[in-house]
Structure formats: structure tokens, C-alpha cells
Short mmCIF file of C-alpha atoms (C1' of nucleotides) in Angstrom, two decimals:
data_model
loop_
_atom_site.label_atom_id
_atom_site.label_comp_id
_atom_site.label_asym_id
_atom_site.label_seq_id
_atom_site.Cartn_x
_atom_site.Cartn_y
_atom_site.Cartn_z
CA MET R 1 -20.04 -8.61 -36.21
CA ASP R 2 -21.04 -5.88 -33.95
CA GLU R 3 -18.96 -5.71 -30.84
CA LEU R 4 -16.13 -8.10 -31.34
CA LYS R 5 -13.13 -6.87 -29.52
CA LEU R 6 -10.01 -8.64 -28.41
CA VAL R 7 -9.36 -8.27 -24.75
CA LYS R 8 -5.96 -6.86 -24.06
CA PRO R 9 -4.58 -8.04 -20.78
CA GLN R 10 -3.72 -5.27 -18.36
CA PRO R 11 -0.06 -4.79 -17.56
CA PHE R 12 1.27 -6.90 -14.75
CA TYR R 13 1.77 -3.99 -12.39
CA MET R 14 -1.93 -3.13 -12.57
CA GLN R 15 -3.06 -6.70 -12.11
CA ILE R 16 -0.66 -7.08 -9.21
CA GLN R 17 -1.95 -3.88 -7.61
CA GLN R 18 -5.51 -5.16 -7.84
CA THR R 19 -4.62 -8.63 -6.67
CA ILE R 20 -2.77 -7.43 -3.57
CA LYS R 21 -5.76 -5.30 -2.72
CA GLU R 22 -8.06 -8.29 -2.98
CA MET R 23 -5.70 -10.44 -0.95
CA ILE R 24 -5.96 -7.90 1.84
CA TRP R 25 -9.73 -7.69 1.58
CA LYS R 26 -10.05 -11.43 1.71
CA GLY R 27 -7.74 -11.76 4.66
CA ILE R 28 -5.08 -13.69 2.77
CA LEU R 29 -2.81 -10.83 3.73
CA MET R 30 -3.48 -9.60 7.23
CA PRO R 31 -2.91 -6.13 8.66
CA GLY R 32 0.68 -5.89 9.82
CA ASP R 33 1.96 -8.63 7.52
CA ARG R 34 5.23 -7.78 5.88
CA LEU R 35 5.48 -7.98 2.10
CA TYR R 36 8.57 -8.92 0.13
CA GLU R 37 9.07 -7.92 -3.46
CA ALA R 38 10.88 -11.10 -4.33
CA GLN R 39 8.36 -13.36 -2.70
CA LEU R 40 5.38 -11.81 -4.45
CA ALA R 41 7.26 -11.71 -7.74
CA LYS R 42 7.81 -15.43 -7.43
CA GLN R 43 4.18 -16.03 -6.50
CA PHE R 44 2.94 -14.06 -9.52
CA GLU R 45 5.71 -15.45 -11.71
CA THR R 46 6.96 -12.05 -12.75
CA SER R 47 10.07 -10.07 -12.05
CA ARG R 48 10.29 -7.67 -9.15
CA SER R 49 9.74 -4.53 -11.25
CA PRO R 50 5.97 -4.69 -11.65
CA VAL R 51 5.64 -5.68 -8.01
CA ARG R 52 7.60 -2.61 -6.94
CA GLU R 53 5.40 -0.35 -9.03
CA ALA R 54 2.26 -1.86 -7.56
CA PHE R 55 3.71 -1.29 -4.09
CA ARG R 56 4.22 2.42 -4.75
CA ALA R 57 0.66 2.91 -5.82
CA LEU R 58 -0.74 0.97 -2.88
CA ILE R 59 1.45 2.88 -0.46
CA ASN R 60 0.05 6.07 -1.86
CA GLU R 61 -3.44 4.70 -1.45
CA GLY R 62 -2.70 3.94 2.19
CA LEU R 63 -3.26 0.21 2.02
CA LEU R 64 0.43 -0.55 2.38
CA VAL R 65 2.82 1.22 4.70
CA ILE R 66 6.53 1.81 4.27
CA ASP R 67 8.78 2.57 7.22
CA GLU R 68 12.08 4.41 7.39
CA LYS R 69 13.92 1.19 6.69
CA SER R 70 11.86 0.60 3.55
CA GLN R 71 10.06 -2.34 5.02
CA ILE R 72 6.61 -2.70 3.59
CA THR R 73 3.67 -3.96 5.61
CA VAL R 74 -0.08 -4.18 5.24
CA TYR R 75 -1.73 -1.16 6.82
CA LYS R 76 -2.90 -1.93 10.32
CA PRO R 77 -5.15 0.88 11.48
CA SER R 78 -4.89 1.83 15.12
CA LEU R 79 -8.06 2.60 17.02
CA GLY R 80 -7.36 6.27 16.50
CA ASP R 81 -6.88 5.71 12.79
CA VAL R 82 -10.20 3.93 12.55
CA ARG R 83 -11.89 6.88 14.18
CA ASP R 84 -10.14 9.27 11.81
CA ILE R 85 -11.13 7.20 8.81
CA TYR R 86 -14.74 7.13 9.92
CA GLU R 87 -14.66 10.85 10.52
CA CYS R 88 -13.64 11.32 6.89
CA ARG R 89 -16.25 8.89 5.67
CA LEU R 90 -18.88 10.70 7.66
CA ALA R 91 -17.96 13.96 6.02
CA LEU R 92 -18.01 12.51 2.51
CA GLU R 93 -20.89 10.07 2.71
CA SER R 94 -23.22 12.45 4.49
CA ARG R 95 -22.70 14.89 1.66
CA ALA R 96 -23.27 12.13 -0.88
CA VAL R 97 -26.52 11.01 0.67
CA SER R 98 -27.82 14.52 0.93
CA ILE R 99 -27.11 15.11 -2.75
CA ALA R 100 -28.69 11.78 -3.60
CA ALA R 101 -31.86 12.78 -1.77
CA GLN R 102 -32.08 15.80 -4.02
CA CYS R 103 -31.41 14.21 -7.37
CA ALA R 104 -32.33 10.51 -7.35
CA THR R 105 -34.53 9.40 -10.26
CA ASP R 106 -37.47 7.07 -9.81
CA LEU R 107 -35.55 4.24 -11.40
CA GLN R 108 -32.66 4.73 -9.01
CA LEU R 109 -35.04 4.74 -6.08
CA GLU R 110 -36.56 1.50 -7.25
CA ARG R 111 -33.16 -0.11 -7.54
CA LEU R 112 -32.28 0.97 -4.02
CA SER R 113 -35.53 -0.48 -2.82
CA ASN R 114 -34.75 -3.75 -4.57
CA THR R 115 -31.39 -3.94 -2.88
CA LEU R 116 -33.11 -3.67 0.47
CA LYS R 117 -35.54 -6.42 -0.45
CA GLU R 118 -32.71 -8.69 -1.50
CA THR R 119 -30.92 -7.97 1.75
CA CYS R 120 -34.03 -9.00 3.60
CA LYS R 121 -34.19 -12.30 1.73
CA ALA R 122 -30.51 -12.95 2.35
CA ILE R 123 -31.01 -12.40 6.06
CA GLU R 124 -33.89 -14.86 6.17
CA ARG R 125 -31.74 -17.43 4.43
CA LYS R 126 -28.75 -16.56 6.59
CA GLU R 127 -26.53 -16.11 3.54
CA LYS R 128 -23.79 -14.10 5.18
CA GLU R 129 -21.72 -13.45 2.08
CA LYS R 130 -24.74 -12.03 0.30
CA ILE R 131 -25.74 -9.88 3.23
CA VAL R 132 -22.36 -8.16 3.19
CA GLN R 133 -22.56 -7.84 -0.56
CA TYR R 134 -25.97 -6.18 -0.55
CA ASN R 135 -25.02 -3.86 2.28
CA VAL R 136 -22.00 -2.69 0.35
CA CYS R 137 -24.19 -2.39 -2.71
CA PHE R 138 -26.65 -0.12 -0.91
CA HIS R 139 -23.94 2.37 -0.06
CA GLU R 140 -22.43 2.16 -3.52
CA GLN R 141 -25.75 2.87 -5.16
CA ILE R 142 -26.19 6.04 -3.12
CA ILE R 143 -22.76 7.28 -4.07
CA ASN R 144 -23.39 6.48 -7.70
CA ILE R 145 -26.63 8.43 -7.65
CA CYS R 146 -24.87 11.58 -6.61
CA GLY R 147 -22.70 11.17 -9.68
CA ASN R 148 -19.45 12.60 -8.36
CA LEU R 149 -16.79 10.14 -9.42
CA ARG R 150 -14.12 11.69 -7.29
CA LEU R 151 -16.29 11.53 -4.21
CA LYS R 152 -16.82 7.89 -5.05
CA LYS R 153 -13.13 7.12 -5.30
CA LEU R 154 -12.35 8.89 -2.03
CA ILE R 155 -15.02 6.92 -0.21
CA ASP R 156 -14.00 3.65 -1.84
CA ASP R 157 -10.39 4.14 -0.82
CA LEU R 158 -11.43 4.86 2.75
CA HIS R 159 -13.63 1.80 2.79
CA SER R 160 -10.84 -0.39 1.58
CA LEU R 161 -8.69 0.67 4.53
CA THR R 162 -11.05 -0.97 7.00
CA TYR R 163 -12.64 -3.49 4.70
CA PHE R 164 -11.06 -6.43 6.38
CA TYR R 165 -12.43 -5.48 9.79
CA ARG R 166 -15.81 -4.56 8.41
CA VAL R 167 -16.36 -8.00 6.96
CA LEU R 168 -15.76 -9.44 10.41
CA ASN R 169 -18.19 -6.91 11.76
CA VAL R 170 -21.19 -8.18 9.85
CA LYS R 171 -20.19 -11.80 9.89
CA GLU R 172 -19.67 -12.17 13.58
CA SER R 173 -22.34 -10.03 15.10
CA GLY R 174 -26.08 -10.17 14.93
CA ARG R 175 -26.18 -6.73 13.44
CA ALA R 176 -27.53 -7.65 10.03
CA ALA R 177 -31.14 -6.93 10.97
CA LEU R 178 -30.30 -3.65 12.64
CA ILE R 179 -28.25 -2.53 9.63
CA LEU R 180 -31.17 -3.30 7.36
CA LYS R 181 -33.43 -1.20 9.57
CA GLU R 182 -31.04 1.74 9.42
CA HIS R 183 -30.61 1.38 5.67
CA THR R 184 -34.36 1.39 5.27
CA GLU R 185 -34.63 4.61 7.24
CA ILE R 186 -32.01 6.22 5.05
CA PHE R 187 -33.81 5.02 1.96
CA ASN R 188 -37.12 6.42 3.13
CA ALA R 189 -35.57 9.81 3.76
CA ILE R 190 -34.10 9.82 0.26
CA LYS R 191 -37.39 8.75 -1.24
CA ASN R 192 -39.18 11.54 0.61
CA ARG R 193 -36.63 14.03 -0.76
CA ASN R 194 -35.51 14.98 2.69
CA PRO R 195 -31.75 15.61 2.54
CA GLU R 196 -31.41 16.68 6.18
CA LYS R 197 -33.07 13.57 7.50
CA ALA R 198 -31.17 11.28 5.15
CA CYS R 199 -27.97 12.92 6.28
CA LYS R 200 -28.87 12.54 9.94
CA LYS R 201 -29.84 8.90 9.59
CA LEU R 202 -26.67 8.11 7.73
CA ILE R 203 -24.55 9.78 10.37
CA LYS R 204 -26.24 7.75 13.06
CA HIS R 205 -25.81 4.58 11.04
CA THR R 206 -22.14 5.24 10.45
CA LYS R 207 -21.52 6.02 14.10
CA ASN R 208 -23.19 2.77 15.13
CA ASP R 209 -21.03 0.95 12.66
CA LEU R 210 -17.93 2.56 14.14
CA GLU R 211 -18.84 1.70 17.73
CA ASN R 212 -19.42 -1.88 16.75
CA LEU R 213 -16.18 -2.09 14.85
CA ILE R 214 -14.24 -0.68 17.76
CA ASN R 215 -15.71 -3.21 20.14
CA LEU R 216 -14.73 -5.91 17.73
CA ILE R 217 -11.17 -4.71 17.30
CA GLU R 218 -10.64 -4.26 21.02
CA LYS R 219 -11.39 -7.91 21.65
CA MET Z 1 26.31 17.06 21.25
CA ASP Z 2 22.64 17.08 21.49
CA GLU Z 3 20.91 16.35 18.26
CA LEU Z 4 23.54 15.43 15.77
CA LYS Z 5 22.11 13.17 13.16
CA LEU Z 6 23.32 12.37 9.72
CA VAL Z 7 20.78 13.13 7.09
CA LYS Z 8 20.02 10.24 4.83
CA PRO Z 9 18.91 11.34 1.41
CA GLN Z 10 15.47 10.19 0.44
CA PRO Z 11 15.28 7.56 -2.28
CA PHE Z 12 15.20 8.89 -5.79
CA TYR Z 13 11.63 7.82 -6.44
CA MET Z 14 10.39 9.93 -3.54
CA GLN Z 15 12.38 12.96 -4.54
CA ILE Z 16 11.18 12.58 -8.10
CA GLN Z 17 7.58 12.26 -6.95
CA GLN Z 18 7.89 15.45 -4.94
CA THR Z 19 9.70 17.28 -7.70
CA ILE Z 20 7.15 16.44 -10.36
CA LYS Z 21 4.43 17.65 -8.02
CA GLU Z 22 6.21 20.96 -7.55
CA MET Z 23 6.82 21.28 -11.27
CA ILE Z 24 3.09 21.04 -11.78
CA TRP Z 25 2.33 23.51 -9.03
CA LYS Z 26 4.77 25.99 -10.42
CA GLY Z 27 3.47 25.66 -13.94
CA ILE Z 28 6.66 24.16 -15.33
CA LEU Z 29 4.49 21.23 -16.25
CA MET Z 30 1.09 22.32 -17.46
CA PRO Z 31 -2.20 20.42 -17.30
CA GLY Z 32 -2.41 18.15 -20.33
CA ASP Z 33 1.35 17.98 -20.90
CA ARG Z 34 2.59 14.53 -21.70
CA LEU Z 35 5.36 13.02 -19.62
CA TYR Z 36 8.01 10.62 -20.87
CA GLU Z 37 9.84 8.29 -18.56
CA ALA Z 38 13.07 8.50 -20.47
CA GLN Z 39 13.02 12.26 -20.75
CA LEU Z 40 12.50 12.82 -17.03
CA ALA Z 41 15.04 10.15 -16.19
CA LYS Z 42 17.58 12.03 -18.26
CA GLN Z 43 16.62 15.32 -16.67
CA PHE Z 44 17.04 13.92 -13.16
CA GLU Z 45 20.07 11.90 -14.20
CA THR Z 46 18.65 8.61 -13.04
CA SER Z 47 17.41 5.51 -14.74
CA ARG Z 48 13.77 5.06 -15.67
CA SER Z 49 12.98 2.82 -12.70
CA PRO Z 50 12.57 5.47 -9.99
CA VAL Z 51 10.71 7.70 -12.45
CA ARG Z 52 8.25 4.93 -13.17
CA GLU Z 53 7.65 4.34 -9.49
CA ALA Z 54 7.03 8.03 -8.92
CA PHE Z 55 4.55 7.98 -11.81
CA ARG Z 56 2.55 5.14 -10.26
CA ALA Z 57 2.19 7.01 -7.00
CA LEU Z 58 1.23 10.28 -8.67
CA ILE Z 59 -1.31 8.50 -10.86
CA ASN Z 60 -2.85 7.10 -7.74
CA GLU Z 61 -2.93 10.55 -6.25
CA GLY Z 62 -4.72 11.87 -9.31
CA LEU Z 63 -2.14 14.40 -10.36
CA LEU Z 64 -1.09 12.33 -13.36
CA VAL Z 65 -3.40 10.46 -15.66
CA ILE Z 66 -2.71 7.31 -17.62
CA ASP Z 67 -4.77 6.32 -20.63
CA GLU Z 68 -5.42 2.96 -22.20
CA LYS Z 69 -2.29 3.26 -24.29
CA SER Z 70 -0.19 3.95 -21.20
CA GLN Z 71 0.42 7.53 -22.14
CA ILE Z 72 0.89 9.67 -19.11
CA THR Z 73 -0.24 13.28 -18.92
CA VAL Z 74 -0.62 15.95 -16.27
CA TYR Z 75 -4.15 15.95 -14.91
CA LYS Z 76 -6.28 18.56 -16.59
CA PRO Z 77 -9.48 19.00 -14.65
CA SER Z 78 -12.57 19.71 -16.70
CA LEU Z 79 -15.06 22.23 -15.41
CA GLY Z 80 -17.14 19.36 -14.10
CA ASP Z 81 -14.11 17.90 -12.37
CA VAL Z 82 -13.39 21.19 -10.67
CA ARG Z 83 -16.91 21.25 -9.35
CA ASP Z 84 -16.60 17.67 -8.14
CA ILE Z 85 -13.32 18.41 -6.44
CA TYR Z 86 -14.77 21.42 -4.69
CA GLU Z 87 -17.78 19.37 -3.63
CA CYS Z 88 -15.40 16.93 -1.93
CA ARG Z 89 -13.41 19.74 -0.34
CA LEU Z 90 -16.61 21.28 0.94
CA ALA Z 91 -17.55 18.04 2.60
CA LEU Z 92 -14.15 17.55 4.21
CA GLU Z 93 -13.21 21.12 5.10
CA SER Z 94 -16.58 22.00 6.54
CA ARG Z 95 -16.23 19.06 8.89
CA ALA Z 96 -12.68 20.13 9.74
CA VAL Z 97 -13.66 23.67 10.58
CA SER Z 98 -16.57 22.57 12.69
CA ILE Z 99 -14.29 20.27 14.70
CA ALA Z 100 -11.73 23.05 14.98
CA ALA Z 101 -14.36 25.38 16.42
CA GLN Z 102 -14.96 22.84 19.13
CA CYS Z 103 -11.43 22.02 20.12
CA ALA Z 104 -9.06 24.87 19.28
CA THR Z 105 -6.77 25.94 22.13
CA ASP Z 106 -6.10 29.56 22.94
CA LEU Z 107 -2.63 29.30 21.51
CA GLN Z 108 -3.99 27.94 18.26
CA LEU Z 109 -6.52 30.75 18.08
CA GLU Z 110 -3.77 33.28 18.56
CA ARG Z 111 -1.73 31.76 15.77
CA LEU Z 112 -4.71 31.88 13.45
CA SER Z 113 -5.21 35.50 14.36
CA ASN Z 114 -1.57 36.23 13.61
CA THR Z 115 -1.88 34.66 10.21
CA LEU Z 116 -4.75 37.01 9.43
CA LYS Z 117 -2.70 40.01 10.57
CA GLU Z 118 0.20 38.97 8.39
CA THR Z 119 -2.15 38.56 5.45
CA CYS Z 120 -3.37 42.07 6.05
CA LYS Z 121 0.16 43.44 5.99
CA ALA Z 122 0.99 41.51 2.85
CA ILE Z 123 -2.05 42.96 1.14
CA GLU Z 124 -1.04 46.50 2.05
CA ARG Z 125 2.41 45.86 0.66
CA LYS Z 126 0.96 44.09 -2.38
CA GLU Z 127 3.22 41.09 -1.86
CA LYS Z 128 1.29 38.61 -3.95
CA GLU Z 129 3.39 35.57 -3.22
CA LYS Z 130 2.99 36.13 0.49
CA ILE Z 131 -0.74 36.68 0.25
CA VAL Z 132 -1.17 33.28 -1.37
CA GLN Z 133 1.14 31.75 1.18
CA TYR Z 134 -0.76 33.13 4.18
CA ASN Z 135 -4.10 32.18 2.72
CA VAL Z 136 -2.94 28.63 2.29
CA CYS Z 137 -1.53 28.76 5.79
CA PHE Z 138 -4.86 29.82 7.25
CA HIS Z 139 -6.60 26.77 5.85
CA GLU Z 140 -3.76 24.48 6.87
CA GLN Z 141 -3.85 25.72 10.42
CA ILE Z 142 -7.53 24.94 10.72
CA ILE Z 143 -7.02 21.43 9.44
CA ASN Z 144 -4.10 20.91 11.79
CA ILE Z 145 -6.20 22.03 14.73
CA CYS Z 146 -8.73 19.31 14.13
CA GLY Z 147 -5.87 16.82 14.38
CA ASN Z 148 -7.07 14.23 11.91
CA LEU Z 149 -4.06 13.42 9.75
CA ARG Z 150 -6.02 11.47 7.23
CA LEU Z 151 -8.48 14.29 6.76
CA LYS Z 152 -5.49 16.53 6.20
CA LYS Z 153 -4.00 14.31 3.54
CA LEU Z 154 -7.30 14.00 1.70
CA ILE Z 155 -7.75 17.76 1.64
CA ASP Z 156 -4.15 18.36 0.64
CA ASP Z 157 -4.42 15.95 -2.25
CA LEU Z 158 -7.59 17.64 -3.45
CA HIS Z 159 -5.97 21.04 -3.19
CA SER Z 160 -3.02 19.92 -5.22
CA LEU Z 161 -5.33 18.92 -8.06
CA THR Z 162 -6.38 22.51 -8.66
CA TYR Z 163 -3.36 24.23 -7.16
CA PHE Z 164 -2.14 25.51 -10.47
CA TYR Z 165 -5.44 27.23 -11.24
CA ARG Z 166 -5.82 28.54 -7.73
CA VAL Z 167 -2.57 30.41 -7.85
CA LEU Z 168 -3.83 32.20 -10.92
CA ASN Z 169 -7.01 32.92 -9.04
CA VAL Z 170 -5.46 35.05 -6.34
CA LYS Z 171 -2.75 36.53 -8.46
CA GLU Z 172 -4.92 37.83 -11.21
CA SER Z 173 -8.00 39.02 -9.46
CA GLY Z 174 -8.56 41.64 -6.84
CA ARG Z 175 -10.00 39.07 -4.50
CA ALA Z 176 -7.33 39.25 -1.82
CA ALA Z 177 -9.23 41.69 0.36
CA LEU Z 178 -12.48 39.78 0.06
CA ILE Z 179 -10.77 36.53 0.92
CA LEU Z 180 -9.30 38.14 4.01
CA LYS Z 181 -12.74 39.31 5.05
CA GLU Z 182 -14.17 35.82 4.65
CA HIS Z 183 -11.29 34.27 6.52
CA THR Z 184 -11.81 36.72 9.33
CA GLU Z 185 -15.45 35.74 9.58
CA ILE Z 186 -14.52 32.10 9.77
CA PHE Z 187 -11.94 32.87 12.41
CA ASN Z 188 -14.43 34.78 14.52
CA ALA Z 189 -16.88 31.91 14.40
CA ILE Z 190 -14.19 29.51 15.54
CA LYS Z 191 -13.13 31.86 18.29
CA ASN Z 192 -16.72 32.14 19.48
CA ARG Z 193 -16.95 28.34 19.55
CA ASN Z 194 -19.73 28.36 17.03
CA PRO Z 195 -19.26 25.29 14.79
CA GLU Z 196 -22.43 25.82 12.76
CA LYS Z 197 -21.53 29.37 11.88
CA ALA Z 198 -17.92 28.49 11.12
CA CYS Z 199 -19.15 25.75 8.87
CA LYS Z 200 -21.57 28.03 7.09
CA LYS Z 201 -18.99 30.75 6.54
CA LEU Z 202 -16.50 28.27 5.20
CA ILE Z 203 -19.02 26.83 2.78
CA LYS Z 204 -19.83 30.28 1.49
CA HIS Z 205 -16.13 31.09 1.19
CA THR Z 206 -15.41 27.91 -0.70
CA LYS Z 207 -18.31 28.44 -3.06
CA ASN Z 208 -17.12 31.96 -3.83
CA ASP Z 209 -13.70 30.58 -4.50
CA LEU Z 210 -15.16 28.03 -6.88
CA GLU Z 211 -17.22 30.59 -8.80
CA ASN Z 212 -14.18 32.75 -9.23
CA LEU Z 213 -12.05 29.89 -10.38
CA ILE Z 214 -14.62 28.80 -12.92
CA ASN Z 215 -14.81 32.29 -14.36
CA LEU Z 216 -11.07 32.28 -14.66
CA ILE Z 217 -10.86 28.91 -16.34
CA GLU Z 218 -13.60 29.74 -18.79
CA LYS Z 219 -11.65 32.65 -20.09
"C1'" DG Q 1 -0.03 -2.28 -44.46
"C1'" DA Q 2 5.32 -2.50 -43.85
"C1'" DT Q 3 9.32 -0.23 -41.65
"C1'" DG Q 4 11.97 2.22 -38.57
"C1'" DA Q 5 11.85 5.24 -34.51
"C1'" DT Q 6 9.81 6.03 -29.91
"C1'" DT Q 7 8.01 4.69 -25.74
"C1'" DT Q 8 6.47 1.55 -22.39
"C1'" DG Q 9 6.67 -3.18 -20.01
"C1'" DT Q 10 9.35 -6.61 -17.91
"C1'" DG Q 11 13.41 -9.25 -16.29
"C1'" DC Q 12 17.60 -9.34 -14.05
"C1'" DG Q 13 22.21 -7.96 -12.10
"C1'" DT Q 14 24.59 -5.35 -8.81
"C1'" DA Q 15 25.47 -2.07 -5.08
"C1'" DT Q 16 23.98 -0.66 -0.79
"C1'" DG Q 17 21.81 -1.11 3.37
"C1'" DT Q 18 19.96 -3.91 7.37
"C1'" DA Q 19 19.38 -7.77 10.57
"C1'" DT Q 20 21.38 -11.67 12.91
"C1'" DG Q 21 24.35 -14.52 14.93
"C1'" DG D 1 33.06 -5.69 15.73
"C1'" DC D 2 32.76 -9.15 11.66
"C1'" DA D 3 30.66 -12.29 8.45
"C1'" DT D 4 26.73 -13.91 6.38
"C1'" DA D 5 22.18 -13.73 4.63
"C1'" DC D 6 18.71 -11.19 2.85
"C1'" DA D 7 15.99 -7.00 1.15
"C1'" DT D 8 15.70 -2.93 -1.37
"C1'" DA D 9 17.24 0.86 -4.79
"C1'" DC D 10 18.72 1.56 -9.01
"C1'" DG D 11 20.46 0.80 -13.65
"C1'" DC D 12 20.37 -1.52 -17.88
"C1'" DA D 13 18.92 -4.53 -21.68
"C1'" DC D 14 15.68 -6.40 -24.43
"C1'" DA D 15 10.74 -7.30 -25.72
"C1'" DA D 16 6.28 -5.53 -26.89
"C1'" DA D 17 3.38 -1.93 -28.18
"C1'" DT D 18 2.62 2.39 -30.56
"C1'" DC D 19 3.53 6.14 -33.79
"C1'" DA D 20 4.99 8.31 -38.03
"C1'" DT D 21 6.20 7.86 -42.35
#
DNA sequence: GATGATTTGTGCGTATGTATG
DNA sequence: GCATACATACGCACAAATCAT
């Protein structure tokens, strides 16, 4: 009887916070949609209190927006916002990748390499869900390598603000192969312990991503 | 009758959120202190509901911490945390200053210059409160110049996580003059439209700040 | 462990504010 | 403007979890 623990359920307000986030990611809630405490409370079969608390946290995270009349809506980034968000990501992720290039272990490099291989397979099989998943995974692995949890959370929160659009991005365009190419270049720079190059490649990759996203949103 | 508007008071939960933040900044609440819903509710003469909502938001911001038993304490950064936070600030602020060097208007440059002059006066008069205030102002001005509101919020939130320590930093050490010198160097680089140099100077400045802070905390 | 005292989690009522016809 | 419907802000009560004895 080694590791037998009872699982304590998380409080409602935490589960609700997480669930709303996922609903936005999955497109069940769309940017601009208005949210009602009572309606969600009914849906989750709770009272309004935990829903309210979840709202506050998500507002602080930026995923929900509250106006002067206390109406709450799903964050709908303007074009300018998207640029600002990417500017922040650029700052944070370029630092992350340059640290990763300095401190990645062999095992971590191998795992990164594996992720790229899996992406390649997924592309051949045209498994769109998996492609997105492995692309996300690639970025996550880099951030994990650099080991700064706070950096990770900041980047994650920024990602979640445009997650909905970004899924469209990969799904609807033929960019999967190009993304893989760029990821491979970044990986090689990390493997060769070349922080400057890794940084440069990542910046280029992110800027491409942004251009593509903007085209998509403008349509 | 030009601009006569009635001021609507902000909801309690917002005021409470702001107040708790200030209590931490001012050292009324110290890192590690435990917070009780009921106690604060009593203090603010409200019910627990708005206090709880304020807690959720502050937890999300990182200024409060909740453990697995739902106990809430004021965030107490470890040495490692402080380094991580500064790493993130470095990433974000260096980007901000390099953008500022590219796009600052003459008026904005003049205002920056004024801030430095005021700092100088404050140092001569040994007005410690003002020195801190102008130093903060200098950084804020740079971030405002670059015009990315999200970048600003990210940096502000990071600052607030170590604000309490940073006040100690300036107050207790004789660093005021050195800080002014470094700020002046950054300013000159911006004025000369030299993003790389501005960036470099800011990185050095931030790293000095970090070293100093760490020394202070270790004592 | 069992018990009472704290503290947090959740449900619900009511007052106030806002939109709509 | 007025009445109605609806949404949010806040308070309060009780349940569940935790702590101290």
C-alpha cells in the first residue's frame, strides 16, 4: 500500500475557472460572448457564488472582460491587442529559448527531437488535432527547459488569450509544414548551443505566426 | 457646466483588491502573513463575499498564495523566485526600452529628462520618499512611451511582487546616486536613438538592482 | 481519535442598478 | 417618464473542512 491517496475534488470555483477557460479554448464560448452568472451557475448546477469568484480570477487573467456596467464578456482581442500580445510573447519566449540553448540537457534535447518527429508523422497522416498538440508541446518543452516557472505562467497566460484564433490558424492554412521547418531550425540552434541564433529563429517564427494570424482575423 | 459628472464608487471587491495591494506595498501586510476572510471583512466593514472575490483576483496576480488547504498568505518570494521575476522583467523591460528608443517623441524625451532632474534635486535634499517615487516614475515613463498596455500591465504586476523589498533597497542603501547615473545612461541612449545601447544599459541596471536586492534579502 | 472553535465553501435572498418597451 | 424584467453586488446562513485541545 504504497501510494494510495484519496482524491479530493477541487472547490467548485477552481473547477469553474478551469472549465470556462477550456470552453473558450474550444470555441464553445466565442470572443465577445456575454456571460451571465446565473446561467453558468445553472449549467454547472451550483450557486452563483463560485461562478462569481471564477469570473474575478479570469478577469484578472485577461480572458474575460468587465465593462463599466459590470457586463462580462469573453475577451475579444483587437488587431492592435494581438500585436501587443505577440510583442510580449516575443520578449518572453526569445529569452526562454536563449536560456534553453545554454542549459538544455541531452535528454531534453532528445525529447525535443522526438516531438519534431511525431509532428512530422502527424503531418503525413494529416491528423490536424495532433499537429496542433505537438506544436504546442514543442514550445512548452522549451519553456520547461529554461526552468523559470513564472516565465512559463506569463507565456501560458498570453497564449491563452489568442488560443482560439491560433487553433484556426493551423487548422485552416497549409502552414503545418512550414511551422515544422521553423521549429526544426530553432531546435538545431538549441542543439548547437547557439543562443543568438535560436533567439533569432524564434523571433522570425513568431513574427510569421503573427502575420498569418492577422490575415486570418482580417477575413 | 462643462465636465460635471457624478462619481460612482467602485464596487467593494475592487476597492478591497486595491487596498490589500497597498497594504502589502506599505508593509502593513508582510510576506508570509496569513489572511482571513472574516477578519478583513470586519476591518472593511463588509461581508466576506467581496473580500473573497478580491482574494481570487490577487491570487491570480500572484500577490497572494493559496495552498492545498485553502489557506491564503501574502506571497513571499524565495531567492530563486526573485531571480525568476527579474529574469522576466529583464525580458519585458529590455524590449520596452528598445522600442522606446525608436519611437519616443521630443516631448516625451523632455519629460524623461525632467524626471532625472527632479531625482537629482531629491537626492540633494535627501528626500527618500521622493527619490523612490521618481525612480519608479522613470521606468513607468519608458514603458508608457512604448505604448503597449499589456506589456505595461505585465511589468507592473511583476514589480508589485517585489515592491516591498525594493522599497527597502533604495531606502537603506546609498544606491540612489548610482541609480541616477544608470538612469541617465539609459536616457542618453534613448535620446540618441540607440536601441541596442539602451537595452544593454537597462539590462546592466536591472542586474545591479537584483544583486543589491539579493544582498539585502539575505541579511 | 473525539469535541468544540475557526475558517473556508456554497447557496440563496434582497437591494440596487440597467435595459426595454 | 414609468413599469417590468433581468443582472449584479452584497450580506447572511449553514455545511464542510481544518485546527487545537
